mmCIF file with all atom_site columns, C-alpha atoms in Angstrom:
data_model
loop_
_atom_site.group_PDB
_atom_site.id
_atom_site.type_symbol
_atom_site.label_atom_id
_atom_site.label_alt_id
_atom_site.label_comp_id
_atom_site.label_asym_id
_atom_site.label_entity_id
_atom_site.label_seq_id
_atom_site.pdbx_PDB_ins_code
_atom_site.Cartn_x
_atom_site.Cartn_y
_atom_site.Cartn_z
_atom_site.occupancy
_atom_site.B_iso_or_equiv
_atom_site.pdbx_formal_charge
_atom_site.auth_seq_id
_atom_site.auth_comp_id
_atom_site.auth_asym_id
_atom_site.auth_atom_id
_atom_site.pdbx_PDB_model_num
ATOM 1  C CA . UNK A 1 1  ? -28.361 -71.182  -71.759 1.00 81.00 ? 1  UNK A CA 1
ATOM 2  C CA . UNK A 1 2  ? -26.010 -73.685  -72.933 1.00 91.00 ? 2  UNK A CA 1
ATOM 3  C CA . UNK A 1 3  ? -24.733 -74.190  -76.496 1.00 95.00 ? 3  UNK A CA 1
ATOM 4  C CA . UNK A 1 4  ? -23.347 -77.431  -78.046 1.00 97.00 ? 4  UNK A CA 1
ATOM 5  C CA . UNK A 1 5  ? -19.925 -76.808  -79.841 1.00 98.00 ? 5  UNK A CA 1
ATOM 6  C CA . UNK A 1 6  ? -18.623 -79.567  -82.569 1.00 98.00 ? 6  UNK A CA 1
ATOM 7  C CA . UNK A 1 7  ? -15.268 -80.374  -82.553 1.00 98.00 ? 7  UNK A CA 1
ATOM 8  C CA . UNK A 1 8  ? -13.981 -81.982  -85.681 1.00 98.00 ? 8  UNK A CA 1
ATOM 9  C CA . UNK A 1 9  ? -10.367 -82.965  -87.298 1.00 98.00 ? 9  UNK A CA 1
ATOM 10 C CA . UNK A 1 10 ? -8.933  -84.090  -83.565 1.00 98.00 ? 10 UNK A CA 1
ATOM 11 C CA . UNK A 1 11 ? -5.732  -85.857  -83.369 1.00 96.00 ? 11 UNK A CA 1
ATOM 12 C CA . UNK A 1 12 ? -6.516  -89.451  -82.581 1.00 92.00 ? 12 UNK A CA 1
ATOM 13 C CA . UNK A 1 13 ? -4.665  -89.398  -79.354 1.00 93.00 ? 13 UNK A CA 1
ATOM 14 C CA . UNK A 1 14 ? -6.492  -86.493  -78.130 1.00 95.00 ? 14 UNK A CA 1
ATOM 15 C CA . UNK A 1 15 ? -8.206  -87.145  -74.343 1.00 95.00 ? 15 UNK A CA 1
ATOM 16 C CA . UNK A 1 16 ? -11.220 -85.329  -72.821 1.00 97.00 ? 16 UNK A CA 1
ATOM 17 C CA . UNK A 1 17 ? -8.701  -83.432  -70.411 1.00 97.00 ? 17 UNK A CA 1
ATOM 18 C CA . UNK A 1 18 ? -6.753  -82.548  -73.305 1.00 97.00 ? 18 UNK A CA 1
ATOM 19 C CA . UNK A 1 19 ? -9.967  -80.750  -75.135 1.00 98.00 ? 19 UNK A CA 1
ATOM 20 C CA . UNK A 1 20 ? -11.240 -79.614  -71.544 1.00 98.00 ? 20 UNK A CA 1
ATOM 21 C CA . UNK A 1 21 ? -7.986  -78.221  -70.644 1.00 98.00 ? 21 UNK A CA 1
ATOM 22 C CA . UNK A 1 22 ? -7.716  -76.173  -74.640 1.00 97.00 ? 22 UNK A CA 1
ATOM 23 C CA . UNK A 1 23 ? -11.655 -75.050  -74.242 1.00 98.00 ? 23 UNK A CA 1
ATOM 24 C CA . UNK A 1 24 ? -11.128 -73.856  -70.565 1.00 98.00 ? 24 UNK A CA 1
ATOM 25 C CA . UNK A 1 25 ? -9.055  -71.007  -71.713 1.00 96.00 ? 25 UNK A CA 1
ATOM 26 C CA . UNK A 1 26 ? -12.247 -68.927  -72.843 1.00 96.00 ? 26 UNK A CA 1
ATOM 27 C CA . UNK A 1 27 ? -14.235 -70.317  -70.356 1.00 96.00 ? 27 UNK A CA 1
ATOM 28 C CA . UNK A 1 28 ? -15.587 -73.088  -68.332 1.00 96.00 ? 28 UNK A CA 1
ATOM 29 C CA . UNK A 1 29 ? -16.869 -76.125  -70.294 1.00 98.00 ? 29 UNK A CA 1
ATOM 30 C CA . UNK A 1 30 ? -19.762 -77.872  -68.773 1.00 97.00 ? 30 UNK A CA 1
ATOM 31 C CA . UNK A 1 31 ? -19.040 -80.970  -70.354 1.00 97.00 ? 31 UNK A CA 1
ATOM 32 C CA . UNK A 1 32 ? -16.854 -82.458  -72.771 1.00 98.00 ? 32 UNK A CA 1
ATOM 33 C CA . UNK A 1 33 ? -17.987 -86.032  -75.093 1.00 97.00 ? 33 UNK A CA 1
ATOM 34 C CA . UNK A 1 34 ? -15.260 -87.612  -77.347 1.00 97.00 ? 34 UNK A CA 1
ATOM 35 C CA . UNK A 1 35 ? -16.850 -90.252  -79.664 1.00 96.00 ? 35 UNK A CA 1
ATOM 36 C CA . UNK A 1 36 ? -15.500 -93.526  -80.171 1.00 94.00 ? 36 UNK A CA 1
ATOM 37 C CA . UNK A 1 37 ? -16.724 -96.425  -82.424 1.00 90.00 ? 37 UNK A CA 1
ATOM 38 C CA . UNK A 1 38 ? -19.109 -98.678  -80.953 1.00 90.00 ? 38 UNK A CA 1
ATOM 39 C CA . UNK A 1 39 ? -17.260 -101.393 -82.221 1.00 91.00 ? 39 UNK A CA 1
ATOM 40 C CA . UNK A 1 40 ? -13.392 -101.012 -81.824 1.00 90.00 ? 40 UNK A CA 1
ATOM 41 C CA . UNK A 1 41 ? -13.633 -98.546  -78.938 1.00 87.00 ? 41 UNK A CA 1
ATOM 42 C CA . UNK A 1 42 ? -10.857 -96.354  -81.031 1.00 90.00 ? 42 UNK A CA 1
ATOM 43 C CA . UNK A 1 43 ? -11.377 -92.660  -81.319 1.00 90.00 ? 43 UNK A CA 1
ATOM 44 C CA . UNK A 1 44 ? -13.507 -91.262  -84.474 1.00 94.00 ? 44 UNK A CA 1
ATOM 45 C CA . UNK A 1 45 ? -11.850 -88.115  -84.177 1.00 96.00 ? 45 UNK A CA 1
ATOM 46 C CA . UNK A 1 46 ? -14.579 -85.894  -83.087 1.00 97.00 ? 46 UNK A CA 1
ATOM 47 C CA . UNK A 1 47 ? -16.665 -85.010  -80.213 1.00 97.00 ? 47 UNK A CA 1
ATOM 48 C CA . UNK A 1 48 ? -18.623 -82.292  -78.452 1.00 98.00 ? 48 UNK A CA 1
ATOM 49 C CA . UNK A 1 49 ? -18.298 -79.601  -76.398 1.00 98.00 ? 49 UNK A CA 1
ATOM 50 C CA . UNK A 1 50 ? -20.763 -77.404  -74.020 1.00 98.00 ? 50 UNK A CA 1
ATOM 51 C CA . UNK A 1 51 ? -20.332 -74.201  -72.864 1.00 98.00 ? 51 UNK A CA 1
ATOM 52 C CA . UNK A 1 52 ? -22.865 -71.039  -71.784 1.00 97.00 ? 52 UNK A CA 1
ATOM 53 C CA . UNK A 1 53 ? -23.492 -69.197  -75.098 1.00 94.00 ? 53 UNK A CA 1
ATOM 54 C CA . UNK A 1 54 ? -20.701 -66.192  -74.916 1.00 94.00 ? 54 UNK A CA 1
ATOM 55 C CA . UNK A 1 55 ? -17.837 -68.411  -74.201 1.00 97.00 ? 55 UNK A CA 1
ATOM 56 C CA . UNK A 1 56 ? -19.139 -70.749  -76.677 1.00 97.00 ? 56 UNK A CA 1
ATOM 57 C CA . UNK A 1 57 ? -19.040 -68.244  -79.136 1.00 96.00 ? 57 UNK A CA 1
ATOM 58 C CA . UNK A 1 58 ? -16.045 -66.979  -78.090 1.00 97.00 ? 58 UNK A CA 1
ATOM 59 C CA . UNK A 1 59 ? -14.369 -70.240  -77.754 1.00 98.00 ? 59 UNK A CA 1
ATOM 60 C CA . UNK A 1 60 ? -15.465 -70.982  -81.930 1.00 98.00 ? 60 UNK A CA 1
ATOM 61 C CA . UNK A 1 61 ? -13.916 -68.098  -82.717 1.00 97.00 ? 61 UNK A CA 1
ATOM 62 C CA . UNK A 1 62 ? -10.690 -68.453  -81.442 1.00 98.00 ? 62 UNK A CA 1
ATOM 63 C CA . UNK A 1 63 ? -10.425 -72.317  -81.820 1.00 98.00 ? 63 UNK A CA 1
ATOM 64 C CA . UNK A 1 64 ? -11.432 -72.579  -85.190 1.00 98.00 ? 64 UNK A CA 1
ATOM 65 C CA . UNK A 1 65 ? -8.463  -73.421  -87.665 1.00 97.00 ? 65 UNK A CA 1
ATOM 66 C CA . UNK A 1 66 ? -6.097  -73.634  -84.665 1.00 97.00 ? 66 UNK A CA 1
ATOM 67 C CA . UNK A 1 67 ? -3.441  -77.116  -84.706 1.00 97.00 ? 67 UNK A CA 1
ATOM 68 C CA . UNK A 1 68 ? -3.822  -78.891  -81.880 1.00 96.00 ? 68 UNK A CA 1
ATOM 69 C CA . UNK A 1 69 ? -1.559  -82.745  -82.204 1.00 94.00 ? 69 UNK A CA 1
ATOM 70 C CA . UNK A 1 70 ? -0.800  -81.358  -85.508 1.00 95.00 ? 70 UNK A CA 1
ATOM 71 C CA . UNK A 1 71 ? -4.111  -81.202  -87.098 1.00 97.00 ? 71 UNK A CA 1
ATOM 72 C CA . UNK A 1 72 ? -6.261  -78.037  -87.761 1.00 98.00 ? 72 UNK A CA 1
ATOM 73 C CA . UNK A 1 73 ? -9.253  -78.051  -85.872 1.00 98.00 ? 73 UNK A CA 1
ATOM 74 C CA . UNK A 1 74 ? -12.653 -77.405  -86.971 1.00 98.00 ? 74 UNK A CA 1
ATOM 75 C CA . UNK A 1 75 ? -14.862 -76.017  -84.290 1.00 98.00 ? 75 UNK A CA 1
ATOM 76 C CA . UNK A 1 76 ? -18.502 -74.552  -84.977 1.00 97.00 ? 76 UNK A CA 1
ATOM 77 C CA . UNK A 1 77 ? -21.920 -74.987  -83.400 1.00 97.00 ? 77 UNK A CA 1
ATOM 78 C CA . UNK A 1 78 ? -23.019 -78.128  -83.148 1.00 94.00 ? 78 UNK A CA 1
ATOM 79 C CA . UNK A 1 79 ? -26.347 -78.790  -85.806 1.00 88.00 ? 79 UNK A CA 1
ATOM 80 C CA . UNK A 1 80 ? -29.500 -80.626  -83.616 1.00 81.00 ? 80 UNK A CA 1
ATOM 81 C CA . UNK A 1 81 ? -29.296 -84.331  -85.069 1.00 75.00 ? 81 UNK A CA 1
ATOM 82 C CA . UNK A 1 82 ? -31.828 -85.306  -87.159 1.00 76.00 ? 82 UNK A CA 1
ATOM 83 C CA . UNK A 1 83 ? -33.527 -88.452  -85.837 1.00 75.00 ? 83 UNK A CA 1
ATOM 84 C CA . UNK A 1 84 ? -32.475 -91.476  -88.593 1.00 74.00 ? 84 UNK A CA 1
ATOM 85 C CA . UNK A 1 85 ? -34.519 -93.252  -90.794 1.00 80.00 ? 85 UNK A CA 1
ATOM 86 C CA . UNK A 1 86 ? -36.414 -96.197  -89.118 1.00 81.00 ? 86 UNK A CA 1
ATOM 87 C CA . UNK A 1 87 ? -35.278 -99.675  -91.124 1.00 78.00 ? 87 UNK A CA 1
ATOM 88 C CA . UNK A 1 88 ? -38.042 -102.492 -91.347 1.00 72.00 ? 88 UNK A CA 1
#
């Protein structure tokens, strides 16, 4: 089974291949998601991460807190996403 990882605090110059490349040392990510802002197309500074679950949780453990561009990154499991409000 797969497990969603969260990857917060990323430079803004950071690339998919980049965060592929950093997670692929404790194992092999299935997919990789950087969000961007509907609007401007720049980078929000996050994104997401799968791997199976024992690399993921290897992978949290050993990312978490590392610098990567400079910045401390904070990795954990990702939370399921509450569906929003509805606006009338």
């Amino acid at each position: 089974m797969a497990t969603s990882i969260y990857v917060g605090n990323l430079p803004w110059s950071a690339t998919e291949d980049a965060v592929r490349d950093l997670f692929s040392a404790h194992g092999d990510p299935i997919s990789v998601k950087l969000i961007s802002d509907r609007e401007t197309g720049r980078a929000r500074g996050f994104g997401f991460v799968e791997m199976e679950d024992d690399e993921a949780q290897n992978a949290i453990s050993a990312l978490n807190g590392m610098d990567f561009g400079g910045r401390a990154l904070r990795v954990n499991k990702a939370e399921e996403r509450r569906p929003a409000p509805r606006r009338w």
